[in-house]
XYZ file of C-alpha atoms in Angstrom:
700
model
C -0.108 0.038 -0.160
C 2.711 2.799 0.727
C 3.026 3.150 -3.703
C -0.743 4.531 -3.118
C 1.273 7.078 -0.296
C 4.218 8.115 -0.988
C 5.068 7.345 -5.031
C 7.649 8.325 -6.695
C 6.102 9.288 -10.075
C 2.011 9.754 -10.772
C 0.981 9.551 -13.540
C -2.576 11.416 -14.631
C -4.660 9.615 -17.103
C -7.555 12.047 -18.473
C -5.447 15.361 -17.251
C -6.529 18.799 -19.222
C -6.089 22.060 -19.217
C -9.854 23.068 -18.511
C -10.285 24.279 -15.259
C -13.556 22.700 -14.773
C -12.240 19.112 -14.675
C -11.626 17.013 -12.869
C -8.817 16.638 -14.827
C -7.719 19.514 -14.461
C -8.463 19.404 -10.578
C -6.513 16.550 -9.906
C -3.163 17.970 -11.515
C -3.371 21.821 -10.260
C -3.384 19.634 -5.856
C -0.753 17.537 -6.996
C 1.293 20.390 -8.338
C 0.235 22.481 -5.119
C 1.966 19.994 -2.833
C 2.965 16.493 -4.041
C 6.830 17.169 -4.549
C 7.343 13.653 -6.903
C 7.608 13.908 -10.754
C 4.160 14.343 -12.454
C 2.748 13.256 -15.197
C 0.359 14.026 -17.747
C -1.198 11.766 -19.680
C -3.907 12.248 -22.835
C -3.310 12.167 -26.012
C -4.596 15.734 -27.433
C -1.755 17.666 -25.276
C 1.406 18.282 -25.208
C 1.758 20.750 -22.436
C -0.377 21.274 -19.377
C 0.229 23.792 -16.431
C 4.170 24.185 -17.716
C 4.396 19.856 -17.865
C 4.754 17.776 -20.752
C 1.719 15.860 -21.825
C 2.475 11.887 -22.819
C -0.251 10.571 -25.361
C -0.118 7.432 -23.461
C 1.651 5.458 -19.793
C 3.541 3.688 -21.848
C 5.268 6.467 -23.056
C 5.987 7.652 -19.666
C 9.350 8.171 -18.206
C 10.200 6.073 -14.869
C 10.078 6.434 -11.633
C 6.448 6.377 -11.438
C 4.343 3.503 -9.593
C 0.520 5.240 -8.781
C -1.784 6.454 -11.730
C -5.398 8.857 -11.196
C -6.896 7.465 -14.179
C -10.060 9.966 -14.514
C -11.528 9.293 -17.765
C -15.001 8.317 -18.519
C -15.716 5.150 -17.279
C -15.761 2.913 -20.703
C -12.677 4.042 -21.076
C -11.270 3.243 -17.473
C -10.539 -0.215 -18.005
C -7.784 0.070 -20.706
C -6.224 2.436 -18.939
C -6.008 0.317 -16.108
C -4.679 -2.551 -18.732
C -2.348 -0.584 -19.928
C -0.241 0.825 -16.777
C -0.336 -3.365 -15.759
C 1.842 -3.925 -18.738
C 3.667 -0.883 -18.153
C 4.811 -1.824 -14.643
C 2.762 0.310 -12.503
C 2.158 -1.120 -8.807
C -1.141 0.982 -8.412
C -3.602 3.210 -9.650
C -6.914 5.532 -8.103
C -9.631 5.157 -10.568
C -11.991 8.255 -9.701
C -13.308 7.979 -12.617
C -17.307 6.795 -11.950
C -20.282 5.845 -13.780
C -19.228 1.965 -12.221
C -21.706 -0.482 -10.487
C -23.551 2.369 -9.196
C -24.322 3.155 -12.533
C -26.048 -0.375 -13.215
C -25.903 -2.981 -15.208
C -23.681 -1.819 -18.335
C -21.583 -0.003 -15.641
C -21.397 -3.267 -13.458
C -20.289 -4.632 -16.442
C -17.301 -2.586 -16.594
C -16.377 -3.148 -12.699
C -16.773 -7.049 -13.183
C -13.944 -6.306 -16.437
C -11.747 -3.988 -13.275
C -11.589 -6.584 -11.143
C -10.298 -9.250 -13.233
C -7.718 -6.752 -14.525
C -6.637 -6.671 -10.687
C -6.887 -10.551 -11.051
C -4.939 -11.490 -13.980
C -2.393 -8.948 -13.400
C -2.103 -7.733 -9.503
C -2.172 -4.443 -10.104
C -3.931 -2.914 -7.153
C -6.743 -0.628 -7.607
C -7.754 1.682 -5.305
C -11.325 3.198 -6.692
C -13.978 3.056 -9.207
C -15.732 6.350 -8.628
C -13.727 7.545 -5.522
C -12.864 10.993 -4.243
C -8.949 9.636 -3.883
C -6.731 10.759 -1.535
C -5.588 13.154 1.050
C -2.984 13.179 3.751
C -2.721 16.628 5.669
C 1.402 15.482 7.328
C 2.252 16.244 4.001
C 0.318 17.567 2.225
C -0.462 15.613 -0.485
C -3.971 15.589 -2.229
C -4.390 12.798 -4.719
C -8.828 13.964 -5.610
C -10.262 16.323 -7.940
C -11.645 18.046 -4.546
C -11.108 21.843 -5.470
C -8.124 22.754 -5.277
C -9.046 26.389 -3.636
C -9.490 23.786 -0.176
C -5.129 23.052 -0.362
C -5.386 26.701 -1.267
C -6.371 27.956 2.658
C -4.532 25.454 4.057
C -4.376 21.884 5.586
C -4.367 21.642 9.388
C -1.977 18.659 9.927
C -3.395 16.164 12.569
C -3.270 12.311 13.880
C -7.097 11.817 12.565
C -7.347 8.856 9.765
C -10.919 8.350 8.145
C -12.061 6.364 5.406
C -15.262 7.113 3.282
C -16.457 4.645 1.616
C -18.798 7.692 -0.459
C -16.195 9.945 -2.508
C -18.484 13.615 -1.883
C -18.509 12.861 1.656
C -14.884 12.798 2.464
C -14.438 16.350 1.141
C -17.419 17.486 2.726
C -16.438 15.814 6.201
C -12.411 17.718 4.913
C -13.899 21.301 4.073
C -16.526 20.699 7.246
C -13.503 19.631 9.505
C -11.003 22.332 8.085
C -13.065 25.723 7.622
C -14.466 25.156 11.702
C -10.772 24.516 12.052
C -12.505 20.782 14.514
C -9.528 18.611 13.788
C -6.591 18.093 12.330
C -6.089 15.296 10.273
C -3.251 13.195 9.449
C -5.517 11.108 5.540
C -8.714 10.997 4.095
C -9.865 8.269 2.112
C -12.979 7.593 -0.211
C -12.771 4.073 -0.755
C -15.392 3.872 -3.633
C -17.148 1.096 -4.999
C -13.447 -1.493 -3.798
C -12.941 -3.280 -6.641
C -9.485 -4.069 -5.708
C -8.358 -1.404 -2.320
C -10.862 -1.693 0.314
C -11.045 -0.799 4.415
C -9.486 -3.370 5.585
C -5.623 -2.634 2.842
C -6.445 0.838 4.170
C -6.841 0.090 7.989
C -3.777 -2.247 8.454
C -1.827 -0.266 6.905
C -2.731 3.001 8.720
C -1.543 0.713 12.126
C 1.515 0.752 11.151
C 1.259 4.483 9.829
C 3.287 6.747 12.532
C 1.202 9.819 11.500
C -2.207 7.614 12.370
C -3.391 7.350 15.914
C -7.048 7.400 15.701
C -9.156 5.879 12.248
C -12.337 6.295 11.462
C -14.553 5.233 9.224
C -18.092 5.397 7.394
C -18.914 2.297 5.208
C -21.635 1.104 4.093
C -20.699 -2.645 4.080
C -17.361 -4.974 5.032
C -16.680 -7.610 2.395
C -14.212 -8.931 4.637
C -16.353 -8.422 7.721
C -14.042 -11.807 9.059
C -10.971 -9.989 8.042
C -11.724 -6.650 9.467
C -12.747 -8.104 12.716
C -9.033 -9.023 13.661
C -7.616 -6.466 12.088
C -9.544 -4.463 14.531
C -8.357 -6.739 17.594
C -5.320 -6.562 17.437
C -5.175 -2.883 17.331
C -3.699 -0.110 19.589
C -5.597 2.624 18.668
C -9.000 3.606 18.634
C -10.960 3.133 15.955
C -14.359 4.396 14.792
C -17.230 2.863 12.373
C -20.025 4.629 11.306
C -22.370 1.829 9.521
C -24.792 3.119 7.333
C -27.529 1.177 5.407
C -28.647 -0.645 8.820
C -32.404 -0.852 8.422
C -33.922 -3.959 8.154
C -35.672 -3.447 4.900
C -34.483 -6.663 2.032
C -34.164 -9.005 5.326
C -34.757 -12.632 4.847
C -37.839 -13.835 6.356
C -36.901 -14.847 9.431
C -37.200 -18.648 10.882
C -35.884 -18.367 14.299
C -36.397 -15.937 17.402
C -32.842 -15.666 16.591
C -33.157 -14.181 13.479
C -35.954 -11.471 13.903
C -33.659 -10.386 16.906
C -30.748 -10.140 14.222
C -31.157 -7.106 12.355
C -27.987 -5.710 10.418
C -27.507 -3.250 12.848
C -27.737 -5.485 16.039
C -25.141 -8.422 14.379
C -22.999 -5.230 13.106
C -23.150 -3.879 17.345
C -22.479 -6.840 18.259
C -18.912 -7.982 15.891
C -17.995 -3.662 16.211
C -17.947 -4.736 20.224
C -16.666 -7.247 20.530
C -13.196 -6.370 19.222
C -13.725 -2.648 20.858
C -14.336 -0.981 17.930
C -16.925 2.186 18.781
C -19.277 2.873 16.760
C -20.816 5.864 15.933
C -24.132 7.026 15.715
C -23.681 10.082 12.752
C -21.521 11.656 11.213
C -20.728 14.904 13.547
C -20.972 12.411 16.527
C -18.094 9.928 14.989
C -15.425 12.878 13.570
C -15.798 13.945 17.837
C -15.562 10.697 18.610
C -12.356 10.878 16.422
C -11.128 14.198 17.885
C -11.229 13.348 21.398
C -10.426 9.944 21.668
C -6.893 11.954 19.172
C -6.120 14.593 22.001
C -6.666 12.740 25.081
C -5.944 9.896 26.468
C -7.728 8.206 29.586
C -6.328 8.005 33.051
C -4.165 5.846 33.882
C -6.166 5.020 36.682
C -8.762 3.159 34.269
C -11.861 4.584 36.323
C -14.531 7.027 35.367
C -14.704 9.876 38.048
C -15.319 13.139 36.229
C -15.719 16.637 38.339
C -17.772 19.311 36.494
C -16.286 22.609 36.358
C -18.753 25.257 35.255
C -19.903 28.425 35.966
C -23.695 28.456 34.899
C -25.420 25.874 38.226
C -28.213 24.666 35.448
C -25.078 23.906 32.677
C -23.739 21.922 35.621
C -26.916 19.675 36.719
C -28.084 18.533 32.807
C -24.253 17.915 32.042
C -24.279 16.055 35.939
C -27.712 14.957 33.977
C -25.365 13.495 30.767
C -22.474 11.732 32.968
C -24.685 9.398 34.277
C -26.718 8.522 31.359
C -23.462 7.828 29.645
C -22.383 5.645 32.563
C -19.777 7.222 34.456
C -20.245 9.268 37.777
C -19.321 12.313 39.458
C -16.209 12.036 41.697
C -16.347 12.354 45.676
C -13.993 15.170 45.780
C -10.851 14.649 48.526
C -10.849 16.791 51.629
C -7.731 18.476 50.677
C -9.592 19.471 47.338
C -12.195 21.072 49.542
C -10.263 22.607 51.546
C -8.176 24.001 48.340
C -11.665 25.419 46.297
C -13.322 26.427 49.494
C -10.143 29.505 49.272
C -11.836 30.508 46.756
C -15.300 30.792 47.769
C -17.174 33.212 49.320
C -17.942 31.824 52.669
C -22.038 31.518 51.826
C -20.848 29.102 49.112
C -20.116 25.245 49.892
C -17.935 23.448 47.875
C -19.806 20.539 45.242
C -19.780 18.565 42.883
C -20.246 19.619 40.170
C -18.595 22.636 41.010
C -20.104 26.339 40.306
C -17.132 28.551 40.086
C -19.772 31.729 39.431
C -19.768 33.078 43.357
C -15.691 32.942 43.076
C -15.292 35.179 39.626
C -17.579 37.654 41.575
C -15.422 37.947 44.847
C -12.779 37.784 42.695
C -13.533 40.393 40.200
C -10.726 43.559 39.804
C -8.140 40.717 41.375
C -4.683 38.654 39.387
C -6.809 35.789 40.616
C -7.481 33.138 38.217
C -10.222 31.043 39.568
C -10.107 29.101 36.430
C -6.986 27.582 36.589
C -6.852 27.736 40.119
C -9.670 25.309 40.569
C -8.970 23.466 37.536
C -5.081 23.117 39.024
C -7.144 21.250 42.172
C -9.748 19.197 40.892
C -6.517 18.192 38.281
C -4.992 17.001 41.318
C -7.227 15.375 43.484
C -6.890 11.320 43.108
C -10.419 10.387 42.992
C -11.187 11.967 38.794
C -9.778 10.561 36.456
C -11.663 13.634 34.140
C -13.204 16.914 34.429
C -15.425 18.511 32.544
C -14.566 22.205 31.839
C -17.572 24.812 31.331
C -16.762 28.422 30.018
C -18.192 31.314 27.967
C -15.807 32.564 25.833
C -15.808 37.136 26.651
C -16.988 39.259 28.835
C -13.933 40.709 30.856
C -14.664 38.950 33.756
C -14.376 34.943 32.628
C -10.037 34.237 32.182
C -9.488 31.585 29.640
C -5.773 31.380 29.855
C -5.543 28.262 27.555
C -1.834 28.074 28.047
C -1.833 27.497 31.970
C -4.999 25.029 31.043
C -2.689 23.001 28.377
C 0.339 23.142 30.617
C -2.084 21.728 34.190
C -3.843 19.089 31.984
C -0.106 17.757 30.112
C 1.310 17.537 33.244
C -1.591 15.637 34.719
C -2.358 13.671 32.612
C -6.073 13.674 33.313
C -8.589 13.948 30.026
C -10.248 17.578 30.117
C -12.731 18.405 28.155
C -13.712 21.958 27.250
C -17.858 22.723 26.909
C -17.452 26.584 25.352
C -20.608 28.661 25.058
C -20.083 32.771 23.319
C -20.433 34.671 20.875
C -19.602 33.860 17.994
C -16.548 35.794 17.220
C -15.124 35.586 20.506
C -15.306 32.047 20.525
C -14.238 30.679 17.343
C -10.539 32.228 18.345
C -10.755 30.112 21.238
C -11.200 26.649 19.262
C -8.820 27.467 16.920
C -6.348 28.091 20.089
C -8.337 25.421 22.057
C -6.802 22.759 18.786
C -3.272 24.225 18.431
C -3.436 23.765 22.590
C -5.059 20.214 22.354
C -7.504 20.488 23.587
C -11.373 19.191 22.567
C -13.833 21.718 22.582
C -17.214 21.164 21.744
C -21.227 23.347 21.806
C -23.183 20.562 22.658
C -22.768 19.068 26.413
C -24.209 15.658 25.618
C -22.363 15.289 22.406
C -19.457 16.751 25.285
C -20.667 13.563 27.720
C -20.682 10.682 26.022
C -17.195 11.806 23.768
C -15.595 11.807 27.616
C -17.832 8.319 28.029
C -15.955 6.584 25.059
C -12.389 8.230 25.907
C -12.973 6.330 29.728
C -14.339 2.824 28.795
C -14.334 -0.112 29.339
C -11.825 -2.293 26.701
C -13.074 -6.024 25.492
C -10.343 -8.308 27.234
C -7.273 -8.077 25.313
C -7.683 -12.055 24.299
C -6.352 -14.164 21.069
C -9.308 -14.821 19.087
C -11.288 -18.103 19.692
C -10.229 -21.592 17.978
C -12.930 -23.941 16.124
C -12.898 -26.756 17.454
C -14.751 -29.408 15.145
C -17.452 -31.564 16.693
C -15.449 -34.034 19.004
C -16.256 -37.284 19.490
C -19.774 -37.018 21.443
C -21.148 -36.684 17.782
C -22.823 -39.651 16.142
C -20.771 -40.471 12.911
C -23.930 -40.254 10.553
C -24.671 -36.457 12.169
C -23.156 -34.635 8.457
C -25.176 -37.104 7.154
C -28.814 -36.413 9.201
C -28.084 -32.537 7.983
C -27.553 -33.357 4.656
C -30.906 -35.310 4.505
C -33.161 -31.796 6.363
C -33.926 -28.592 4.718
C -35.484 -25.661 6.498
C -36.445 -25.375 9.957
C -36.573 -28.790 11.727
C -39.069 -30.007 14.600
C -37.817 -29.189 18.306
C -37.107 -32.768 19.225
C -34.912 -33.426 16.500
C -33.141 -30.318 16.509
C -32.311 -31.106 20.628
C -31.783 -34.300 19.990
C -28.551 -32.910 17.416
C -28.124 -30.055 19.347
C -28.013 -32.616 22.794
C -25.448 -34.845 20.814
C -23.036 -31.892 20.133
C -22.278 -31.137 23.716
C -25.586 -28.796 24.758
C -28.209 -29.692 27.768
C -30.847 -30.022 26.689
C -34.780 -31.146 29.017
C -35.237 -35.086 29.807
C -37.647 -35.710 26.490
C -39.524 -39.114 24.421
C -42.098 -38.803 21.781
C -45.573 -40.269 21.943
C -47.516 -42.641 19.939
C -51.201 -42.089 21.361
C -52.182 -41.823 24.728
C -50.714 -44.250 27.056
C -47.353 -43.619 25.441
C -48.053 -40.338 26.798
C -48.715 -41.006 29.507
C -45.987 -43.721 30.522
C -43.795 -41.414 28.889
C -44.880 -38.882 32.066
C -44.687 -41.764 34.716
C -40.971 -41.864 33.345
C -39.758 -38.543 33.083
C -41.265 -38.057 36.488
C -44.126 -34.796 36.755
C -45.039 -32.190 36.381
C -44.667 -32.168 32.584
C -45.121 -30.444 29.404
C -46.875 -31.283 26.586
C -46.470 -30.337 22.477
C -47.927 -30.098 19.023
C -45.225 -30.409 16.760
C -46.073 -29.414 13.840
C -43.894 -29.246 9.984
C -45.222 -26.078 9.758
C -44.871 -24.687 13.382
C -41.969 -22.634 15.348
C -43.898 -20.723 17.832
C -46.252 -23.214 19.852
C -47.090 -20.695 22.568
C -48.828 -19.154 19.772
C -50.869 -21.768 18.180
C -51.741 -23.102 21.393
C -50.044 -26.584 21.099
C -48.086 -25.952 24.793
C -49.631 -27.987 27.185
C -47.216 -27.033 30.802
C -47.548 -27.932 34.843
C -49.343 -31.442 33.916
C -49.242 -33.184 37.104
C -50.854 -36.976 37.463
C -51.934 -39.149 34.109
C -55.496 -37.663 32.991
C -54.135 -34.799 32.831
C -51.543 -35.957 30.064
C -54.364 -37.641 28.801
C -56.739 -35.006 28.533
C -53.891 -32.626 26.950
C -53.077 -35.286 24.210
C -55.962 -35.420 22.315
C -56.634 -32.047 22.524
C -52.987 -31.814 21.521
C -54.070 -34.503 18.581
C -57.844 -32.189 17.581
C -55.543 -29.065 16.895
C -52.838 -30.926 14.738
C -56.216 -32.238 13.062
C -54.012 -35.506 13.135
C -50.712 -34.569 12.119
C -48.229 -33.840 13.492
C -45.967 -35.503 17.438
C -46.180 -35.007 20.647
C -43.786 -34.239 22.762
C -44.075 -35.323 26.363
C -41.252 -32.729 28.301
C -39.947 -33.152 31.724
C -40.981 -29.456 33.236
C -37.538 -28.138 34.924
C -37.833 -25.676 37.845
C -35.893 -22.613 37.039
C -36.932 -18.087 37.631
C -34.315 -17.606 34.726
C -35.505 -18.158 30.879
C -32.516 -17.291 28.313
C -32.105 -17.158 24.646
C -29.035 -18.934 23.393
C -28.172 -18.556 19.371
C -26.137 -18.860 16.138
C -27.440 -16.914 12.818
C -25.063 -16.655 9.553
C -24.324 -13.624 8.151
C -23.279 -12.879 5.089
C -20.249 -10.121 6.430
C -19.336 -11.805 9.505
C -19.931 -15.286 8.590
C -21.660 -17.266 12.362
C -22.862 -15.058 14.747
C -23.785 -16.546 19.037
C -26.335 -14.177 19.867
C -27.042 -14.351 23.621
C -30.247 -12.556 25.732
C -33.240 -13.368 27.790
C -35.430 -15.319 26.795
C -38.713 -17.226 27.501
C -42.265 -15.694 25.468
C -41.206 -11.830 25.797
C -37.960 -12.268 24.181
C -38.603 -10.207 20.865
C -40.956 -7.524 23.241
C -37.922 -6.995 25.402
C -35.011 -6.903 22.433
C -32.533 -7.355 25.121
C -30.420 -9.519 23.709
C -26.130 -9.226 22.279
C -23.986 -10.612 18.910
C -20.539 -11.763 18.877
C -19.128 -12.831 15.771
C -17.952 -16.674 16.277
C -15.084 -18.518 17.732
C -15.118 -16.870 19.971
C -12.291 -16.693 23.364
C -13.746 -17.423 27.147
C -13.308 -13.139 27.902
C -15.484 -12.753 24.437
C -17.986 -14.800 25.548
C -17.986 -13.783 28.776
C -18.160 -10.169 27.535
C -21.032 -10.909 25.703
C -22.602 -12.206 28.741
C -22.356 -9.008 30.146
C -23.234 -6.994 27.344
C -27.706 -7.798 28.234
C -29.161 -4.978 30.159
C -30.505 -6.802 32.181
C -27.664 -8.285 34.429
C -29.577 -8.532 38.049
C -31.639 -11.469 36.381
C -27.960 -13.223 36.382
C -27.296 -11.888 39.248
C -30.338 -13.744 41.732
C -32.635 -10.993 41.077
C -35.348 -11.572 43.195
C -34.088 -15.232 44.379
C -33.380 -16.933 41.105
C -30.159 -19.132 40.905
C -27.240 -16.862 40.405
C -26.536 -17.776 37.044
C -22.946 -20.061 36.419
C -21.392 -17.691 34.080
C -18.449 -19.113 33.126
C -20.765 -22.611 32.313
C -22.488 -20.231 30.419
C -19.635 -19.102 28.224
C -18.834 -22.365 27.711
C -21.880 -22.867 26.163
C -21.862 -19.857 24.173
C -18.229 -20.873 22.545
C -19.756 -24.140 22.024
C -22.831 -22.691 19.722
C -19.799 -20.773 17.981
C -18.205 -24.084 17.513
C -21.416 -25.714 15.703
C -22.171 -23.044 13.382
C -18.546 -23.049 12.487
C -18.225 -27.002 11.921
C -21.751 -27.117 9.670
C -21.752 -24.894 6.961
C -25.522 -26.446 6.654
C -26.742 -24.847 9.594
C -28.265 -21.489 9.467
C -29.513 -20.356 12.378
C -29.938 -22.374 15.681
C -32.263 -20.996 18.704
C -32.790 -22.292 21.870
C -35.837 -19.651 23.698
C -36.256 -20.482 26.457
C -32.442 -22.125 28.158
C -33.424 -22.081 31.860
C -31.125 -21.756 34.538
C -31.724 -23.966 37.870
C -30.219 -25.422 40.240
C -28.333 -28.276 38.097
C -27.431 -25.560 35.664
C -28.536 -25.080 32.253
C -31.022 -27.013 30.241
C -32.369 -26.164 26.677
C -36.534 -26.582 26.554
C -36.873 -25.227 23.357
C -34.537 -25.283 20.424
C -35.101 -24.641 15.942
C -32.686 -25.150 14.267
C -33.073 -24.013 10.535
C -30.578 -25.411 8.153
C -29.555 -23.362 5.055
C -31.685 -25.426 2.552
C -35.796 -24.290 1.864
C -38.295 -26.713 3.141
C -38.991 -28.937 -0.575
C -42.396 -27.695 -1.823
C -46.098 -30.031 -0.340
């Protein structure tokens, strides 16, 4: 990838002297910042912008190891082919008119793919804005050259953006509003070859990049993407577009109905420590916060609020608590120091309302803000400070260089919420950016960015290894799976799960009422009777479940009722009714981007109503499985809520891992749904389960 970012020479295929064309903007941008050889290629011209113009790429002299292609889409494949023949290792195809333009464009894009596979030439794009490197002053793009003439602000954040125009919009917005500096901004477009995985891998080793933000609409190499994120020591923020359920195929189990694209993506990213953004501005704010500030050494989440307004401090406290942070309990020494700044009538509390202290010291040389900030940063019970200030007016002394020195010495993060007149505020914002202090205009955004900085990182443990079926699995299990299609009935599903090491409730099928009564006596009362029909996976909704059956006559009644409701079809299952107050859901769904994904959550008949579930990509390590269990909201249910048994998390983690292993070992399985998984005194057992195979059932 190095030749894309630091080429020795660049050929511009489609260069033109017409200032209204993209080929001119590309050339002009190169002339403004790039210091290597620049070679316009266009048979119509002998010279452009004082540079010799070559009729064909084969005429370009050495050294050149990158070509920027900006010609009409039908001409692009021939241009790329010529670059491969010339021996150029990489091309940036910035032309549009490919898969995004319909069938004819999709055919052109497949031609580019074929050229890449046949020749090995690396292709970035097509339909992209290229790349910008603010640190080195490189703009390999047709974006407006005026942006570079106004100046680029170097920083340590690198962005990967799938949308071309959005990447240019990001850059202009960031630069013109003094939001943050950037290292590199990359537009990947249609991703014929180079994709987010290549760029993410490159940025992990790039000394100019400390934080990485990505806007993506797809993960063509989902598992590779997660592996790169897993080994990253640099913060990664992802905004995923297209997470709605529209277009998803019909769900055949609870697991699949709960596994929208949004939930799968959120679980996969959380599993490897990626922070997920919800909108564009938030993604930028998260990136700059993580780039400018380092998390405290303590690893805790205790925040002191220093404000000029009691109301702002109260609202900030609400947002901090909502974000999972806590207010610091100020030490006696800190309280004593702050009390020296305040009038005698003002008690010291967190949030620290500085206004009475400011009024007390008007007309003196006392820097109230700096004194209070120094005291808070010195407090061992304070992990971060949420500083709120007003830009403008003689009463407010904003000594940002002093603050920056205090922050650096304490090695604790400080986030600044700033209000004020636009003309007074913008210079302060620029100064804060130059000093490395993140500034926010919204309290809630500052709180959520601070929470992202102080978040608990997921366990840094290698991914689990996919274990195949062990010796407990019947030798003919795969053949039995291949013989099935679509959703298997509950009994058959649990037979397979039990054979693969998943505990299930004792049960057996009954041929008639006498057999059902004998089965109940054998299993021990109370029992449950269930009607199993070929088309019915949700038995409760169909009235095919009888619970709490305590004697033989009740068994016979339930059997006859089920037979009548099923119109003589299907089978009747007699099952031991397990005692337990905790009902969980455990499942697996095969995602097209990430492969087998395990789901865990609170289960029972209301699973789809409460939707308290989390997902992770298989295989899972022990720590990843425990982390998955810890991501559901209803932790109290696992910890013995109202007399329920405390769930053995280690045993549950082994089950979570096993479900993932089954999904990896048997690609025929599309979904697994265990609901409920009942936890009792003797551990957890699957009470109801459905396995859905990756082939639709045959037509009746």
